[in-house]
Tab-separated table of C-alpha atoms in Angstrom:
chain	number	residue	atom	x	y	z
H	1	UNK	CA	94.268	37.653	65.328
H	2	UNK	CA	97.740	36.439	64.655
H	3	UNK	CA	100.610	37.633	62.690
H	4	UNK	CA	103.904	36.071	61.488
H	5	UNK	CA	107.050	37.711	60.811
H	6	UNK	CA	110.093	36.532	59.301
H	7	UNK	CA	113.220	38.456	58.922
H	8	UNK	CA	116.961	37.536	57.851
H	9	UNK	CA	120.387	39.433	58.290
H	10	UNK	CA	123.872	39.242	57.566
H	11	UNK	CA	126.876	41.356	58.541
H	12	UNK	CA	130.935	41.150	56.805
H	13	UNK	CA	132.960	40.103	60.116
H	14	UNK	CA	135.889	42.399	60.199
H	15	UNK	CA	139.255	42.847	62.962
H	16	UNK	CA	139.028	46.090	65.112
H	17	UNK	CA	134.792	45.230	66.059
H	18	UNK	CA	133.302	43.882	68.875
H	19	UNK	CA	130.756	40.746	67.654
H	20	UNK	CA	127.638	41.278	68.991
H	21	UNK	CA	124.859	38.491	69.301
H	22	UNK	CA	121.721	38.721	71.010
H	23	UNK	CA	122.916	42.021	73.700
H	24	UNK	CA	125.854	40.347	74.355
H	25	UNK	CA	129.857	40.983	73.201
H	26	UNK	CA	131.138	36.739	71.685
H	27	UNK	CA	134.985	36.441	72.837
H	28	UNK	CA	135.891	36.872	68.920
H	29	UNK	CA	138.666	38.004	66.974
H	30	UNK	CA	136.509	39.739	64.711
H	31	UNK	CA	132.843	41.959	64.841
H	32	UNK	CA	130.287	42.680	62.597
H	33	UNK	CA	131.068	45.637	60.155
H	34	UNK	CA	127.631	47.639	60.294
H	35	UNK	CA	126.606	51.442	60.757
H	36	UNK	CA	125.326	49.948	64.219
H	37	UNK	CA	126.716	47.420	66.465
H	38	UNK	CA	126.014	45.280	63.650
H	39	UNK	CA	124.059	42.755	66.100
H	40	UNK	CA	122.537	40.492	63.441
H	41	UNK	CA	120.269	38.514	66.253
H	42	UNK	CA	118.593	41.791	67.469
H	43	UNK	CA	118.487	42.927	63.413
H	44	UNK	CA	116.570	39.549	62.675
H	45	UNK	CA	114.066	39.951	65.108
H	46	UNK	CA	113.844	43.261	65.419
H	47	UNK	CA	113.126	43.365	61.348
H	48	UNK	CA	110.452	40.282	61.985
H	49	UNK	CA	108.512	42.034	64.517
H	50	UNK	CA	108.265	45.140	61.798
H	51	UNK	CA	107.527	42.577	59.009
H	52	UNK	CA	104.392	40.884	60.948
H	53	UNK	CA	102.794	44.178	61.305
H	54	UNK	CA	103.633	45.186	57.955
H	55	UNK	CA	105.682	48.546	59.558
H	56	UNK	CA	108.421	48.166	57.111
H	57	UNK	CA	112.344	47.367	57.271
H	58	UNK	CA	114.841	48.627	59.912
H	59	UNK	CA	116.597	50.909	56.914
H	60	UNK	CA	112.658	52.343	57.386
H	61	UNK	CA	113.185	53.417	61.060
H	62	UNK	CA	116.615	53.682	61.707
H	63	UNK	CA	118.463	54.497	58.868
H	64	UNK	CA	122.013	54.161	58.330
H	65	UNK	CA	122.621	58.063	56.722
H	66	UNK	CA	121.613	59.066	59.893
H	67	UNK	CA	124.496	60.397	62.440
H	68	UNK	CA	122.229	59.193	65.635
H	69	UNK	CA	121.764	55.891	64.428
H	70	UNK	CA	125.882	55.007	64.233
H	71	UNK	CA	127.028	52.394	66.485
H	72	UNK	CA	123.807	52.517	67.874
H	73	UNK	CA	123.586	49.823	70.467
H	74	UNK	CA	121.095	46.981	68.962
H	75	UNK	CA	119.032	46.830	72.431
H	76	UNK	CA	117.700	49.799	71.509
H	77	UNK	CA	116.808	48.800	67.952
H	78	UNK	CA	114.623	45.936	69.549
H	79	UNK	CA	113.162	47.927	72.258
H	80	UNK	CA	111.803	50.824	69.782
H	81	UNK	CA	110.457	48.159	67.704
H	82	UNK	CA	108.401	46.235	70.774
H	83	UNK	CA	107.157	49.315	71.781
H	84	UNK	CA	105.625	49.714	68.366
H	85	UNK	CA	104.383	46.465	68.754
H	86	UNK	CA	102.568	46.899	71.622
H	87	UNK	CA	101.119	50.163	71.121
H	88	UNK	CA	98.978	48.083	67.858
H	89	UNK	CA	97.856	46.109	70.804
H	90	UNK	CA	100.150	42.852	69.868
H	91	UNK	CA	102.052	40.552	71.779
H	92	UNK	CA	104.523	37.990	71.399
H	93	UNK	CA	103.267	34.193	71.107
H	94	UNK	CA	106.799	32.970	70.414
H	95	UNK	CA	110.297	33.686	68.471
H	96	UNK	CA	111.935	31.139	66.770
H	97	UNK	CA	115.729	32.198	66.013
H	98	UNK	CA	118.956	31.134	64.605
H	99	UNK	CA	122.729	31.992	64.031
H	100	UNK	CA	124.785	30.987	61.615
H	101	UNK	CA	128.465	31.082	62.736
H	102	UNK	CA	131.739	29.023	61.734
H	103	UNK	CA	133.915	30.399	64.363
H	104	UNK	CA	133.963	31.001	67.115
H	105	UNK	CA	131.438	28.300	68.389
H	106	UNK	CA	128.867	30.058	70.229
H	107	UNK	CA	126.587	26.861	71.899
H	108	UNK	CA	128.544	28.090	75.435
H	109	UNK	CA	126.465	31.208	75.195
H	110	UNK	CA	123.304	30.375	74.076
H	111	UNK	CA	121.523	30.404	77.110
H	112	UNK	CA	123.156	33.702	77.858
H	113	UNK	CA	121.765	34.939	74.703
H	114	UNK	CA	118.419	33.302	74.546
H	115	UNK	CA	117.824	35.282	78.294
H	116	UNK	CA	119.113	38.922	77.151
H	117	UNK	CA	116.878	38.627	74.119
H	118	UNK	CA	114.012	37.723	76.099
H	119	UNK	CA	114.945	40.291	79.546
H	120	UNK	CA	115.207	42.975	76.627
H	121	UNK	CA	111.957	42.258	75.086
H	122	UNK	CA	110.594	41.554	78.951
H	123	UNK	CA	109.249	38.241	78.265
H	124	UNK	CA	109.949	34.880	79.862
H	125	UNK	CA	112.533	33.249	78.207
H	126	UNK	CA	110.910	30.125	77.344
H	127	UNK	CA	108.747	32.465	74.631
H	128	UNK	CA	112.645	32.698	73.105
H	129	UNK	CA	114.590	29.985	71.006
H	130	UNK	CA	118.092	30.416	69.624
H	131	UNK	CA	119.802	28.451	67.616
H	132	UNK	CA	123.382	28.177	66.917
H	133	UNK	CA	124.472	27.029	63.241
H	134	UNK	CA	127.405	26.324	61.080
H	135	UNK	CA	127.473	26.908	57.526
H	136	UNK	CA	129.009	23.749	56.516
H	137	UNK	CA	132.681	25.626	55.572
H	138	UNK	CA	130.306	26.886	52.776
H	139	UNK	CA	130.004	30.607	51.280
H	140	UNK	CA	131.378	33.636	52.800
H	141	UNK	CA	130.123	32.634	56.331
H	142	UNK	CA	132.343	29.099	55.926
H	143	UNK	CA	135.420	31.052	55.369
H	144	UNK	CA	134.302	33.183	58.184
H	145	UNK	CA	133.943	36.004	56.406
H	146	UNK	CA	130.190	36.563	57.291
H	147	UNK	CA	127.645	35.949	60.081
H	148	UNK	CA	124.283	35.678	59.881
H	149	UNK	CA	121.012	35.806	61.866
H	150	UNK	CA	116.640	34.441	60.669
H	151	UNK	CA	113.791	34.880	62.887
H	152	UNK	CA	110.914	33.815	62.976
H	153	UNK	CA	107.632	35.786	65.279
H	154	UNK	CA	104.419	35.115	65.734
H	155	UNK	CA	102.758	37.583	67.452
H	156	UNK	CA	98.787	37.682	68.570
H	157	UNK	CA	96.419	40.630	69.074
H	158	UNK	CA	95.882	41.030	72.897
């Protein structure tokens, strides 16, 4: 049996925050503005992974009113969530990603990225695609105001 998951997220970009993407700090001026570390990537596919199995949203498990979830350090987020995966005996076909960016440009790391997703989730990388994306100067992400993160999972019964 197969399942498919598709999740979206998008944080404010703000001075005085680290910008997180896929585990790893971006050389930025700016961070996501979040209750977390605001790491859209992880949020994305984290938030898929729920969505295929029909386990609800990430404001389900790890709610934002909560004082343990603050700045809580996205890794985490996604390695909660694959362990609830696998203990309803599912497993990851493939995970289709992308982030959508103006500045600063971020195809130098997205090998880097595409790896910690997939070391995190302890899969082979090549199970792991991330794209990088511009928003075409367009919306609050073209005045680079806003980034965003969609994923895509397909995951199979073992």
């Amino acid at each position: 049996m197969y399942r498919i998951g598709y999740a979206e997220d998008i944080h404010r970009l703000v001075s005085g925050r680290r910008l997180m993407l896929g585990g790893l700090e971006i050389d930025a001026p700016y961070g996501e503005e979040a209750h977390s570390d605001g790491d859209v990537l992880l949020h994305a596919i984290s938030e898929a992974l729920l969505g295929a199995l029909a386990l609800g949203d990430l404001g389900t498990h790890f709610p934002s009113y909560l004082k343990e979830t603050k700045d809580l350090d996205s890794k985490v987020i996604l390695l909660e969530t694959i362990c609830m995966v696998r203990d309803l005996g599912y497993e990851i076909v493939n995970i289709d990603s992308s982030i959508i960016l103006e500045k600063p440009k971020i195809a130098p790391y997205l090998t880097n990225i595409r790896h910690s997703v997939a070391s995190t989730l302890g899969i082979d990388d090549s199970l792991v695609s991330v794209k990088a994306n511009t928003n075409e100067k367009l919306g609050a992400i073209g005045r680079e105001e806003a980034v965003k993160a969609v994923a895509v999972v397909l995951l199979k019964k073992k």
